[in-house]
mmCIF file with all atom_site columns, C-alpha atoms in Angstrom:
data_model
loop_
_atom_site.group_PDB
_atom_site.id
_atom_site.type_symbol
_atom_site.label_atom_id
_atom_site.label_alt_id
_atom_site.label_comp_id
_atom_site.label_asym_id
_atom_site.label_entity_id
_atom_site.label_seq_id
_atom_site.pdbx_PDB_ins_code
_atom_site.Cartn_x
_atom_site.Cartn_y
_atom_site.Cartn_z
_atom_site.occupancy
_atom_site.B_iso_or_equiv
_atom_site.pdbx_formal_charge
_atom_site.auth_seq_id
_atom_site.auth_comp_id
_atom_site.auth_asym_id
_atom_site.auth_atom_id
_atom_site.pdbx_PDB_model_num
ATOM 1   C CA . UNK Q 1 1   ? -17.093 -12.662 -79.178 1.00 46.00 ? 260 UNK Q CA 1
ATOM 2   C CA . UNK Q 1 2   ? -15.492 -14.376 -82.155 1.00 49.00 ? 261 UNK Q CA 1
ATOM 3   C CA . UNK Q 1 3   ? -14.445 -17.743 -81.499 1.00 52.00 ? 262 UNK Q CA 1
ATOM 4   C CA . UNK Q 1 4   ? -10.242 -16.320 -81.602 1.00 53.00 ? 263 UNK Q CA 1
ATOM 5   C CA . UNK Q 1 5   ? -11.356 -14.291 -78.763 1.00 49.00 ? 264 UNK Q CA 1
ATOM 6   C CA . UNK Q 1 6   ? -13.268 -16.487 -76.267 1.00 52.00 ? 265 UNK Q CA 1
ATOM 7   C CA . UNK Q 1 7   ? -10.618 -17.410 -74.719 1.00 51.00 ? 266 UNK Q CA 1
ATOM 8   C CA . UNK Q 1 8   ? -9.335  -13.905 -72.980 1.00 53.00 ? 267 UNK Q CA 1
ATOM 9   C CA . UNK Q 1 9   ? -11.536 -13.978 -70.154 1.00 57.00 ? 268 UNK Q CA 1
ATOM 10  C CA . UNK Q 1 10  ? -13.253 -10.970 -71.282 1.00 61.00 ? 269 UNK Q CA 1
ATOM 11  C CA . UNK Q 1 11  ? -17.415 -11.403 -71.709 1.00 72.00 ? 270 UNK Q CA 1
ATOM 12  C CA . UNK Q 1 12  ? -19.225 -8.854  -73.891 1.00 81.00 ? 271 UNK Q CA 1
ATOM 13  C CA . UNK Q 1 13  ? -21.634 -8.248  -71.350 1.00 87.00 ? 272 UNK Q CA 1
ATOM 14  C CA . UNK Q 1 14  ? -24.435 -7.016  -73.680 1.00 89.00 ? 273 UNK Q CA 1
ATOM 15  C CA . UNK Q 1 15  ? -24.287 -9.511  -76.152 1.00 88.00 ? 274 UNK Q CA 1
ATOM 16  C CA . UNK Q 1 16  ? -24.219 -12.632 -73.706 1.00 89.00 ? 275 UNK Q CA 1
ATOM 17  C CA . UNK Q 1 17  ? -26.631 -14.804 -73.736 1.00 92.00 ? 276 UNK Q CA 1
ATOM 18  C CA . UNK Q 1 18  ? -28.025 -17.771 -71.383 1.00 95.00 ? 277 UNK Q CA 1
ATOM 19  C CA . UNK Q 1 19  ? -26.438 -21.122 -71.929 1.00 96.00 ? 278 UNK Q CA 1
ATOM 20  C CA . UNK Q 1 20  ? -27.106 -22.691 -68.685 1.00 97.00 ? 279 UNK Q CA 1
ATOM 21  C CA . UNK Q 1 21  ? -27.965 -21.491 -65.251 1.00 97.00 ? 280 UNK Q CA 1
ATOM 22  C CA . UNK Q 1 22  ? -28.309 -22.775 -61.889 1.00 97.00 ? 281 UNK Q CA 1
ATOM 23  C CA . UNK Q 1 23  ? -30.688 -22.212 -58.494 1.00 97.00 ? 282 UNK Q CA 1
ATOM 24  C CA . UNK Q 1 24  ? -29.328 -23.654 -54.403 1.00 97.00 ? 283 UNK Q CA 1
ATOM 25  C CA . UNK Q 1 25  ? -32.442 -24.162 -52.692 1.00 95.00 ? 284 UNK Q CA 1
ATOM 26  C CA . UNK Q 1 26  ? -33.875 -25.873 -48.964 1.00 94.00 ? 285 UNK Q CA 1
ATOM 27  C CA . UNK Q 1 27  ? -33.387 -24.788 -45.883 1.00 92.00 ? 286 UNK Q CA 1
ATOM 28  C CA . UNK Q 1 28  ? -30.125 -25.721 -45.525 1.00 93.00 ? 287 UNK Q CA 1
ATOM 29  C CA . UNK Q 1 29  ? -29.296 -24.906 -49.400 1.00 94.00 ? 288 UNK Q CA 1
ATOM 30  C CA . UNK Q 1 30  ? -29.526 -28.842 -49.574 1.00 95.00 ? 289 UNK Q CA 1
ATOM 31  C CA . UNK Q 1 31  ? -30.461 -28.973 -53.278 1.00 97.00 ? 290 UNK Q CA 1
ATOM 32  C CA . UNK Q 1 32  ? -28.832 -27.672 -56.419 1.00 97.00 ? 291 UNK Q CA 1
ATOM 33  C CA . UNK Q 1 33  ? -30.236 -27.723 -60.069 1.00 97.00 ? 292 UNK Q CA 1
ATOM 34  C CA . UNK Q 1 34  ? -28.453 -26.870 -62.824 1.00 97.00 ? 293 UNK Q CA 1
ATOM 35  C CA . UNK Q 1 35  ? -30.641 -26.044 -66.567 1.00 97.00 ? 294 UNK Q CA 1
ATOM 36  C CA . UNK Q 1 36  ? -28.828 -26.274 -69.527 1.00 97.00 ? 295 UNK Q CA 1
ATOM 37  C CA . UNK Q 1 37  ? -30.284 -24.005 -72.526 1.00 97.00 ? 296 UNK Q CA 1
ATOM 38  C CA . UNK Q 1 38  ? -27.352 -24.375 -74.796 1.00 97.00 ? 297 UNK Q CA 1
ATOM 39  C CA . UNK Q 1 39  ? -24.681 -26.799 -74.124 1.00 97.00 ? 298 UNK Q CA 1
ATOM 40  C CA . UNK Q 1 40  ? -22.939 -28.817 -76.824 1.00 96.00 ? 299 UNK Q CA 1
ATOM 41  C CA . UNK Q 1 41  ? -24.231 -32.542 -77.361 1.00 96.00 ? 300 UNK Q CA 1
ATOM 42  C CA . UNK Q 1 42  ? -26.719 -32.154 -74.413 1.00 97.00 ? 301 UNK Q CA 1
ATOM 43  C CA . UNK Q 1 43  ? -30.712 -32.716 -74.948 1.00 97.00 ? 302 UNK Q CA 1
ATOM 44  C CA . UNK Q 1 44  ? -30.986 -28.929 -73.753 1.00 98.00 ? 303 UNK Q CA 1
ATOM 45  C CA . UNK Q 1 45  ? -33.469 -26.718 -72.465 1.00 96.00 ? 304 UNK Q CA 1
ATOM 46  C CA . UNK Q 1 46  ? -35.984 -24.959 -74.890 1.00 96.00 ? 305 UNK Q CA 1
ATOM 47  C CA . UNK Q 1 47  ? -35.221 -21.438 -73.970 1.00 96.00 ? 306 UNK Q CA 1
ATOM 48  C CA . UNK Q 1 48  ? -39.449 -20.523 -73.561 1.00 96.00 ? 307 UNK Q CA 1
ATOM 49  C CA . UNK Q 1 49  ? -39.538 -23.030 -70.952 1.00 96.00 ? 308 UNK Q CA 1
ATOM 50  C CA . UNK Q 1 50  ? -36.739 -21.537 -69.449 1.00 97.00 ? 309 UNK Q CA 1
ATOM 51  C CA . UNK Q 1 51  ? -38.428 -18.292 -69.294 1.00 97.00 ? 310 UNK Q CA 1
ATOM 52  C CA . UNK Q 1 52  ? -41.678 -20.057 -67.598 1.00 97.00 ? 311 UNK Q CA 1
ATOM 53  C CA . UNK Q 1 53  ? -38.691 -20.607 -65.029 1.00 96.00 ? 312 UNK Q CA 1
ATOM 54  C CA . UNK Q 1 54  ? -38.003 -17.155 -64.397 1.00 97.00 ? 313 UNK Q CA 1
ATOM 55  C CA . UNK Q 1 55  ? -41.117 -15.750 -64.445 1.00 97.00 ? 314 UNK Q CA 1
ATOM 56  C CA . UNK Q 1 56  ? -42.034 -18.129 -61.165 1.00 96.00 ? 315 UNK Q CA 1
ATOM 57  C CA . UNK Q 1 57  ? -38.997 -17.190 -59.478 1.00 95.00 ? 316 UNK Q CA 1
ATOM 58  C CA . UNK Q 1 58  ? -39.619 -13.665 -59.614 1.00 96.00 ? 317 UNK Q CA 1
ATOM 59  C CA . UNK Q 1 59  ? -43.370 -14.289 -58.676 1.00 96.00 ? 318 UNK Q CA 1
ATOM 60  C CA . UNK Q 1 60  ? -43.065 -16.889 -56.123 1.00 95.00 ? 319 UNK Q CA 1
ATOM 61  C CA . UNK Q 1 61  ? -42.959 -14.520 -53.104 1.00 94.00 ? 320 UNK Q CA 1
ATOM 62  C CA . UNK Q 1 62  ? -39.419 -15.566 -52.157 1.00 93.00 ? 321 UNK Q CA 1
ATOM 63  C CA . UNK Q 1 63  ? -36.312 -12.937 -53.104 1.00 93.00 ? 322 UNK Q CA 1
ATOM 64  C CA . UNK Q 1 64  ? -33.601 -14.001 -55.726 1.00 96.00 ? 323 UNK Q CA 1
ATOM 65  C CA . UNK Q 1 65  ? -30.078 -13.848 -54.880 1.00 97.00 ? 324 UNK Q CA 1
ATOM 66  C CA . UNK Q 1 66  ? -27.021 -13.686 -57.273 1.00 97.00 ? 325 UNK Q CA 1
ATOM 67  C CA . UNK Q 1 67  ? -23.906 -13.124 -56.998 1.00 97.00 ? 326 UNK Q CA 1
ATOM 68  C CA . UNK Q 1 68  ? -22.443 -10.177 -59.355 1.00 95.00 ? 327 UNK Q CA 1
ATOM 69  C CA . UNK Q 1 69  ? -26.721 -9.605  -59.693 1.00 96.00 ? 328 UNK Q CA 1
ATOM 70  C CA . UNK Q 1 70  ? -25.895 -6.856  -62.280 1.00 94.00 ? 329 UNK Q CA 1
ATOM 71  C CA . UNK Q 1 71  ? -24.522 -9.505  -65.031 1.00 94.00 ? 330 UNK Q CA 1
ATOM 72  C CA . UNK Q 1 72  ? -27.420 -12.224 -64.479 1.00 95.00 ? 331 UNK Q CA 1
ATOM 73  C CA . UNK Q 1 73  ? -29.811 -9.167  -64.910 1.00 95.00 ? 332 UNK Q CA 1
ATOM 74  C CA . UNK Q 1 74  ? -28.558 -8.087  -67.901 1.00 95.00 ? 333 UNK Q CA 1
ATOM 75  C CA . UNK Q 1 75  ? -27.628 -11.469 -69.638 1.00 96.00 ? 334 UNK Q CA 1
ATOM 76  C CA . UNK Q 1 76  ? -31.543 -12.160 -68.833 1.00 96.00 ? 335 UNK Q CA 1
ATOM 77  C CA . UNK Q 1 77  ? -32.729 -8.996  -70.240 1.00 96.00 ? 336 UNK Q CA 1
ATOM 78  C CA . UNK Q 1 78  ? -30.790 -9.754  -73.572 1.00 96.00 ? 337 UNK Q CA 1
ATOM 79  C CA . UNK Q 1 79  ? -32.299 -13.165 -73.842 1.00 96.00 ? 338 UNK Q CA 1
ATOM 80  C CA . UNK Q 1 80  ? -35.887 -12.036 -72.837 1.00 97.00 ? 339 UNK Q CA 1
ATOM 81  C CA . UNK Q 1 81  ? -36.134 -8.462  -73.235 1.00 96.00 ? 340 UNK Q CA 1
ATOM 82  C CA . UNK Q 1 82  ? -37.598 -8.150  -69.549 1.00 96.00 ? 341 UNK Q CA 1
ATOM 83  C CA . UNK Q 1 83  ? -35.458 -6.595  -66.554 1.00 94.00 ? 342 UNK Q CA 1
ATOM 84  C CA . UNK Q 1 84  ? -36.193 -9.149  -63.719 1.00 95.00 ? 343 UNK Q CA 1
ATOM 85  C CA . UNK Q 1 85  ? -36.483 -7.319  -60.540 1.00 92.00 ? 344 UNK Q CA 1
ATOM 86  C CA . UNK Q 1 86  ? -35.854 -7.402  -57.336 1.00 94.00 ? 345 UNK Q CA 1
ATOM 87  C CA . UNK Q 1 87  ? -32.512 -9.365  -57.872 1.00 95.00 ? 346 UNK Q CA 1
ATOM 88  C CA . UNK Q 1 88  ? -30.297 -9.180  -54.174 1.00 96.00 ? 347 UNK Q CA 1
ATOM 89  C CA . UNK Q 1 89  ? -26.907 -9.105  -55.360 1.00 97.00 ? 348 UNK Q CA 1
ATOM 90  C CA . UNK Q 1 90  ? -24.412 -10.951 -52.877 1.00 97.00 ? 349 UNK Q CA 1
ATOM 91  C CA . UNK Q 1 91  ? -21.483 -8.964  -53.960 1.00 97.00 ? 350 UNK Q CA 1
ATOM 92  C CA . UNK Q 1 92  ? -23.490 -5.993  -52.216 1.00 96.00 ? 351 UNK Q CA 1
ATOM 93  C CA . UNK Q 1 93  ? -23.943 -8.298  -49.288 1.00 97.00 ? 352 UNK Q CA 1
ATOM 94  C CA . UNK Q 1 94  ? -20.197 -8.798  -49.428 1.00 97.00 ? 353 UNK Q CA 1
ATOM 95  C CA . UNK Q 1 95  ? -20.119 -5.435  -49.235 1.00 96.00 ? 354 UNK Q CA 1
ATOM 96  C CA . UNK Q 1 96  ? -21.888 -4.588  -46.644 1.00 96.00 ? 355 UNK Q CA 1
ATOM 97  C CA . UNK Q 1 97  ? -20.355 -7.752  -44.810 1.00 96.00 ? 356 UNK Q CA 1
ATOM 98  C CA . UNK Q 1 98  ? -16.499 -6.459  -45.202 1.00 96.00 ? 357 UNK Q CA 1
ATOM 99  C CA . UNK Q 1 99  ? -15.927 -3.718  -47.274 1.00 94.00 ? 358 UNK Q CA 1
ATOM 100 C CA . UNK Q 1 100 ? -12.148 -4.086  -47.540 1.00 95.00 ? 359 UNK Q CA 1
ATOM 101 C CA . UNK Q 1 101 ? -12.802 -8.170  -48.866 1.00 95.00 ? 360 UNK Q CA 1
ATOM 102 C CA . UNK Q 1 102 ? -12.244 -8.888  -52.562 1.00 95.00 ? 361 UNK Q CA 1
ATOM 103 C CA . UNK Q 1 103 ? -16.064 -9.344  -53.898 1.00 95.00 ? 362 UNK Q CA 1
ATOM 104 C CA . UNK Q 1 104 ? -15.423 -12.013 -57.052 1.00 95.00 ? 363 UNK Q CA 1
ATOM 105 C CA . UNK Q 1 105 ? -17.286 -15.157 -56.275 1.00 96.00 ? 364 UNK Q CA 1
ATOM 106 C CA . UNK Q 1 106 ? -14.161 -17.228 -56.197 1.00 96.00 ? 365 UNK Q CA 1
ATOM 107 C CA . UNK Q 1 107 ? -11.892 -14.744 -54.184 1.00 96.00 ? 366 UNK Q CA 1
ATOM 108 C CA . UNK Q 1 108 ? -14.684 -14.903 -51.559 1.00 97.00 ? 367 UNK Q CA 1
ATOM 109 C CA . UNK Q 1 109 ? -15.295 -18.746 -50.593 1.00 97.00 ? 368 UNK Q CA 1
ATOM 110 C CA . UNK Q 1 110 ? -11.248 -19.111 -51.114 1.00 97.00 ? 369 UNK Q CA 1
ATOM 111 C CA . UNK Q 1 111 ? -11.203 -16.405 -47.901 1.00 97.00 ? 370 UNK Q CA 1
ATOM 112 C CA . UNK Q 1 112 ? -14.306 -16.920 -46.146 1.00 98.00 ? 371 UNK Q CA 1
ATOM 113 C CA . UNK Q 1 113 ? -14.765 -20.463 -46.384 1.00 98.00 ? 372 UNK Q CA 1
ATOM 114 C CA . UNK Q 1 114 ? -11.259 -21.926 -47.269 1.00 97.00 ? 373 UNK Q CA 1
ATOM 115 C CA . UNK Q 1 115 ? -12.487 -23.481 -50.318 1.00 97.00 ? 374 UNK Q CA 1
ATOM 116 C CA . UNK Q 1 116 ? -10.926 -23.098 -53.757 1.00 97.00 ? 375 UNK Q CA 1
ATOM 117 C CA . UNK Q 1 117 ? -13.398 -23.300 -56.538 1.00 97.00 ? 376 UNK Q CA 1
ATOM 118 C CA . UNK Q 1 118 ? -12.634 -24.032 -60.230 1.00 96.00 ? 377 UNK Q CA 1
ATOM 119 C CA . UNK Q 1 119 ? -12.388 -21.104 -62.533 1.00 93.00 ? 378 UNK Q CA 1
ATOM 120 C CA . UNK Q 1 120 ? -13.709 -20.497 -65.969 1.00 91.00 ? 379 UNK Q CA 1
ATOM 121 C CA . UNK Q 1 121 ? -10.604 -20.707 -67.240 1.00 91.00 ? 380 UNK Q CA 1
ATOM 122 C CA . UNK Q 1 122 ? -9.368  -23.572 -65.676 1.00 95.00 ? 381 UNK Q CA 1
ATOM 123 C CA . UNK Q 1 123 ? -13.082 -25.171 -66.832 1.00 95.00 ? 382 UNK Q CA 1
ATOM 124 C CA . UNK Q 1 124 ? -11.924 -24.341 -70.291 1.00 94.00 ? 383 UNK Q CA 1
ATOM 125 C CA . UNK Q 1 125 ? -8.888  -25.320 -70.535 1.00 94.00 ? 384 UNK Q CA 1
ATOM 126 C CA . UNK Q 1 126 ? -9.900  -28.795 -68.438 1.00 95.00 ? 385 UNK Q CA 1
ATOM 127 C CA . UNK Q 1 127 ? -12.700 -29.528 -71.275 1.00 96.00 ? 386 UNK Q CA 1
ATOM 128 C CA . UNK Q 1 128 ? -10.553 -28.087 -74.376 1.00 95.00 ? 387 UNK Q CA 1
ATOM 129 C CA . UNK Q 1 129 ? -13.022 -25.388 -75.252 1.00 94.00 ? 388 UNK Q CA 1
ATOM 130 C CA . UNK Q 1 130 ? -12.862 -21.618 -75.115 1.00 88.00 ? 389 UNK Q CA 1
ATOM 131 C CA . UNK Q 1 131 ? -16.736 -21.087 -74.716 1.00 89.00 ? 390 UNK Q CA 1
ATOM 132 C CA . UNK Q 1 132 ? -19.700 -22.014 -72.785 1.00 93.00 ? 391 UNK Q CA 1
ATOM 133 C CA . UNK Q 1 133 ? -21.370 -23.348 -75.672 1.00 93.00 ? 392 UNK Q CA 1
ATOM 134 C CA . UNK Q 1 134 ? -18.327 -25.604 -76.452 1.00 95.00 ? 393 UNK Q CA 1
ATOM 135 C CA . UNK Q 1 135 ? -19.001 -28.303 -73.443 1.00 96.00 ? 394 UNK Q CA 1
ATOM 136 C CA . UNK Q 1 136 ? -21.545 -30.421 -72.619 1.00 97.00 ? 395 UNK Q CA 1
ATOM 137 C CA . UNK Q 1 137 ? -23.845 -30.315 -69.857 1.00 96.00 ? 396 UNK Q CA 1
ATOM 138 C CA . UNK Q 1 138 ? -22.307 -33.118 -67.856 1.00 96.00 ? 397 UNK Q CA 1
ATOM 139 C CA . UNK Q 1 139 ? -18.935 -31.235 -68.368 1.00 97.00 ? 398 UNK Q CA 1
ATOM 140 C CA . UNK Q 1 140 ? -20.372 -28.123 -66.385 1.00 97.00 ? 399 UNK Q CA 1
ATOM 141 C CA . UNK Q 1 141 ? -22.607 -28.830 -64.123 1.00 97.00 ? 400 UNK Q CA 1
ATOM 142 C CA . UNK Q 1 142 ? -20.347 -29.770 -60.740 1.00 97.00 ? 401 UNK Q CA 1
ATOM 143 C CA . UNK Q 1 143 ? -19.043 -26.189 -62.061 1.00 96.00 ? 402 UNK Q CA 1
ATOM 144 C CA . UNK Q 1 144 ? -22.311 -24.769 -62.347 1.00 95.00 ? 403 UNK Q CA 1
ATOM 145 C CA . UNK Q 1 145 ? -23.924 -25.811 -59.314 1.00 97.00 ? 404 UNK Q CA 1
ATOM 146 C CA . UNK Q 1 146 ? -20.544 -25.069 -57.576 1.00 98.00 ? 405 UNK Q CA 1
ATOM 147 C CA . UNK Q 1 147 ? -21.219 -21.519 -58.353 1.00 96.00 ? 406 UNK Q CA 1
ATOM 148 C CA . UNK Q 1 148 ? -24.909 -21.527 -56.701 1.00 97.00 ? 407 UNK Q CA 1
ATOM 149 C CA . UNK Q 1 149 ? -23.965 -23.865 -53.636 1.00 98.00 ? 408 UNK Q CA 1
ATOM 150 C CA . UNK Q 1 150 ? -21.499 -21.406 -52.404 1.00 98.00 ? 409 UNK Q CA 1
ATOM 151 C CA . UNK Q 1 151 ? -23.407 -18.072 -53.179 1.00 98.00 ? 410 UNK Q CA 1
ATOM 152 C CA . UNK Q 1 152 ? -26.106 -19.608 -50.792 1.00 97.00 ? 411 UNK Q CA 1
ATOM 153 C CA . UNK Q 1 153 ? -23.738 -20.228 -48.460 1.00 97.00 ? 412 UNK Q CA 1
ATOM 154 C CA . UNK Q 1 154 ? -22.101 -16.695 -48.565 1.00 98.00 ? 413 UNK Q CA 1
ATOM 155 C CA . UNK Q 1 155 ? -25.590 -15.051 -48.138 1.00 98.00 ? 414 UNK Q CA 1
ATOM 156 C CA . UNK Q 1 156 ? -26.045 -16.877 -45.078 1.00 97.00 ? 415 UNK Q CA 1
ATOM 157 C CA . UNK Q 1 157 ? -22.724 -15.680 -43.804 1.00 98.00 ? 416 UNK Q CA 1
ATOM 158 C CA . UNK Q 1 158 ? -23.882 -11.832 -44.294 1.00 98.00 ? 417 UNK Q CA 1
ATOM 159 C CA . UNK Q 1 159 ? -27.372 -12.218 -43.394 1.00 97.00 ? 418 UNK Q CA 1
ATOM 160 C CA . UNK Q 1 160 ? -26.797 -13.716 -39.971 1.00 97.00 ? 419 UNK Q CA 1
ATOM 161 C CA . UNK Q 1 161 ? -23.829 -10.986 -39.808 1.00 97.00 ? 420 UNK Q CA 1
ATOM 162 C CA . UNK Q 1 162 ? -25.938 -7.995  -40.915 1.00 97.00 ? 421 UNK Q CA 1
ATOM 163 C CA . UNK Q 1 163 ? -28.366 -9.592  -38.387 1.00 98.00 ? 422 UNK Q CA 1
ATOM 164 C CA . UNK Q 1 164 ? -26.136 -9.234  -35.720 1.00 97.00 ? 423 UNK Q CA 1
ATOM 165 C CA . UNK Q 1 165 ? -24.739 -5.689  -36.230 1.00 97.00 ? 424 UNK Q CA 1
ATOM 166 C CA . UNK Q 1 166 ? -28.774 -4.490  -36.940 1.00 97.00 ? 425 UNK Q CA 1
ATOM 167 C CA . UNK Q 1 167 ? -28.353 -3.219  -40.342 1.00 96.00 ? 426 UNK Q CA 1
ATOM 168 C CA . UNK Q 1 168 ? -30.395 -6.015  -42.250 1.00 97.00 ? 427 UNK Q CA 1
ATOM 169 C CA . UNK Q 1 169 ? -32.977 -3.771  -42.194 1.00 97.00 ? 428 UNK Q CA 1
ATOM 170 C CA . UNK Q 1 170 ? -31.149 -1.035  -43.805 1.00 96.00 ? 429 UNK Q CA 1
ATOM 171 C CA . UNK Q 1 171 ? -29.316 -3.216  -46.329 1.00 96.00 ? 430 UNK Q CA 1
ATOM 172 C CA . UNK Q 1 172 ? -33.162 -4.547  -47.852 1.00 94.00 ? 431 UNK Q CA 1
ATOM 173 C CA . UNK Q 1 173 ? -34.162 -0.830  -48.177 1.00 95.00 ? 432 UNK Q CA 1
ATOM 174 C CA . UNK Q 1 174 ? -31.741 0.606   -49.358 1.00 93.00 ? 433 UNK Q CA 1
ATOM 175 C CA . UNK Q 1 175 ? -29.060 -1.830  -51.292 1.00 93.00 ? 434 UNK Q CA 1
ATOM 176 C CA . UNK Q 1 176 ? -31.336 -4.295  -52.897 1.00 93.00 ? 435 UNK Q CA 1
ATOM 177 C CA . UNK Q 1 177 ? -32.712 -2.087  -56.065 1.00 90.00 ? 436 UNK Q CA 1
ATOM 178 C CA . UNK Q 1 178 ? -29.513 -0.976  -56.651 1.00 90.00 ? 437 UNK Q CA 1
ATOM 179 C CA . UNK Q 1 179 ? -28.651 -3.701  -58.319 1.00 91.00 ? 438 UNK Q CA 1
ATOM 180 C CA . UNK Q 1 180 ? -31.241 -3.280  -60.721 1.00 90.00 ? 439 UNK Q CA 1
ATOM 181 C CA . UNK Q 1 181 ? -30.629 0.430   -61.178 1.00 91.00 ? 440 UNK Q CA 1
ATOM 182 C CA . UNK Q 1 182 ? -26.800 -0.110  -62.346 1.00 91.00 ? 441 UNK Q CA 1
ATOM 183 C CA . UNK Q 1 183 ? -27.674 -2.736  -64.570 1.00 91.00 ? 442 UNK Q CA 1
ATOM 184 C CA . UNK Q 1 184 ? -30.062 -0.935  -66.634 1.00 92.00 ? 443 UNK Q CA 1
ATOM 185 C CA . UNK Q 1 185 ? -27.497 2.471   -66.578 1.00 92.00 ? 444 UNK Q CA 1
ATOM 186 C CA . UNK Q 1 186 ? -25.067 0.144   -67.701 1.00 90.00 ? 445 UNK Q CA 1
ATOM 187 C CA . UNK Q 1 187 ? -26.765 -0.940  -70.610 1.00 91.00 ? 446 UNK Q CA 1
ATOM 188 C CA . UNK Q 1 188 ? -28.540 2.374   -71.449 1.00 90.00 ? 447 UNK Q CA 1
ATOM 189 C CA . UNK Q 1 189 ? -26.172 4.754   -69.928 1.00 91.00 ? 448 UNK Q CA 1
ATOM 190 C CA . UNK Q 1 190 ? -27.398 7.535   -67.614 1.00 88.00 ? 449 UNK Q CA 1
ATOM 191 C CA . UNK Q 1 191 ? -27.123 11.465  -67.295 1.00 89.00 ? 450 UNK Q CA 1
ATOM 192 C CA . UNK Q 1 192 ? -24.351 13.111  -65.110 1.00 90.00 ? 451 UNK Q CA 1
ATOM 193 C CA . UNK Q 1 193 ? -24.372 16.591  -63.700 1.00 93.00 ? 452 UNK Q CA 1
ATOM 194 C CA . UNK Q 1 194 ? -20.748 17.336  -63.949 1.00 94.00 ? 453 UNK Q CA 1
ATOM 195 C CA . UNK Q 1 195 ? -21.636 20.698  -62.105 1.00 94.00 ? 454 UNK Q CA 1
ATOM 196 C CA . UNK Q 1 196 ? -22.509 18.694  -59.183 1.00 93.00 ? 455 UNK Q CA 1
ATOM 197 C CA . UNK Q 1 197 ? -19.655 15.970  -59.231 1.00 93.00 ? 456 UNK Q CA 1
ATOM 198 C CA . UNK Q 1 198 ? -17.431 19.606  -59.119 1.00 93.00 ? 457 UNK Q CA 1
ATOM 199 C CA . UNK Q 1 199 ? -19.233 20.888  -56.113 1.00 93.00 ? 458 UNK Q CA 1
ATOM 200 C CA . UNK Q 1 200 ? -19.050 17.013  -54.716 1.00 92.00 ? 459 UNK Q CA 1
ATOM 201 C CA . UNK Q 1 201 ? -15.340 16.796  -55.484 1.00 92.00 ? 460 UNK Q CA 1
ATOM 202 C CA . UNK Q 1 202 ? -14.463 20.821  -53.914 1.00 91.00 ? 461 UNK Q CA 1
ATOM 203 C CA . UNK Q 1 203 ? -16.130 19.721  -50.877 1.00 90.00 ? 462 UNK Q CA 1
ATOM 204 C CA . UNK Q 1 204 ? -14.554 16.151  -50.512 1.00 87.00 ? 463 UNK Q CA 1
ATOM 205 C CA . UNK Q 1 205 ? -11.446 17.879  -50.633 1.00 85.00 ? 464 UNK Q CA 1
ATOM 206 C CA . UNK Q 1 206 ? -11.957 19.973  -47.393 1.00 69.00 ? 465 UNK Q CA 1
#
């Protein structure tokens, strides 16, 4: 977006690129990284080395999680041109978890775990900036890591819930390539058979 604009809260989803990202690992989601690609006045990233990153993550055996998957997928593709899959999205997990909660990141740990978390708008207007790429690396990262720390945290929450009520199972066959499936529809659309969504809608109203 033009720098006039940054400030509105609204992302251009298929234009964003990476400027930093974050990963919550251990086994009690002890340790949080943050990697900054393209902060202001910080000895950043190169954004190859970044991609080395990825590539393990996705190859390591062990299954990504992010929360609102569908925008880390796609902000990936446009910096790499490769759809990273299988991506678990927790807002699917939240899903799954309570259908009726509110599934934003935020809205979740303030509910869930009593916790209010900073906003991006609140970041902004704490560091003067109306962009990502306007801050420094030291200026984001308890924000950043925030992010990751309690995403881990939530996941725990459903999985040991799903656990419980035996549909773990079902939720890794069935919910976890969804993710991927929306984001590349929403980037490159996707047919619809308005015949069928009539005969779906005539018999939903029955």
């Amino acid at each position: 977006l033009p720098k006039n604009r940054r400030g509105e809260g609204y992302i251009d989803v298929l234009s964003h690129r990476l400027s930093g990202t974050s990963f919550c690992v251990g086994d009690s989601c002890q340790y949080v990284y943050y990697f900054s690609v393209a902060h202001r006045s910080t000895l950043n990233i190169e954004r190859a080395w970044m991609r080395r990153v990825f590539d393990w993550l996705y190859s390591c055996g062990k299954q990504p999680v992010a929360h609102n998957a569908g925008f880390e997928i796609q902000v990936l593709h446009n910096e790499y041109d490769v759809w990273y899959s299988p991506t678990m999205d927790s807002v699917a997990m939240a899903s799954a978890y309570d259908e009726n909660l509110d599934k934003g990141l935020k809205d979740l740990s303030s509910t869930l775990f009593r916790y209010n978390q900073t906003t991006y708008k609140e970041l902004m207007e704490q560091c003067g900036a109306s962009d990502m790429r306007d801050i420094t690396g030291e200026e984001v990262l308890n924000y950043g890591c925030d992010d990751s720390l309690v995403t881990s945290h939530l996941v725990q929450v459903f999985y040991l819930t799903m656990c419980m009520e035996r549909t773990w199972n079902f939720f890794q066959q069935y919910d976890v390539l969804t993710a991927d499936v929306f984001a590349k529809a929403f980037e490159k659309g996707c047919s619809i058979d308005l015949n069928k969504v009539e005969v779906f809608t005539q018999r939903d109203r029955l």
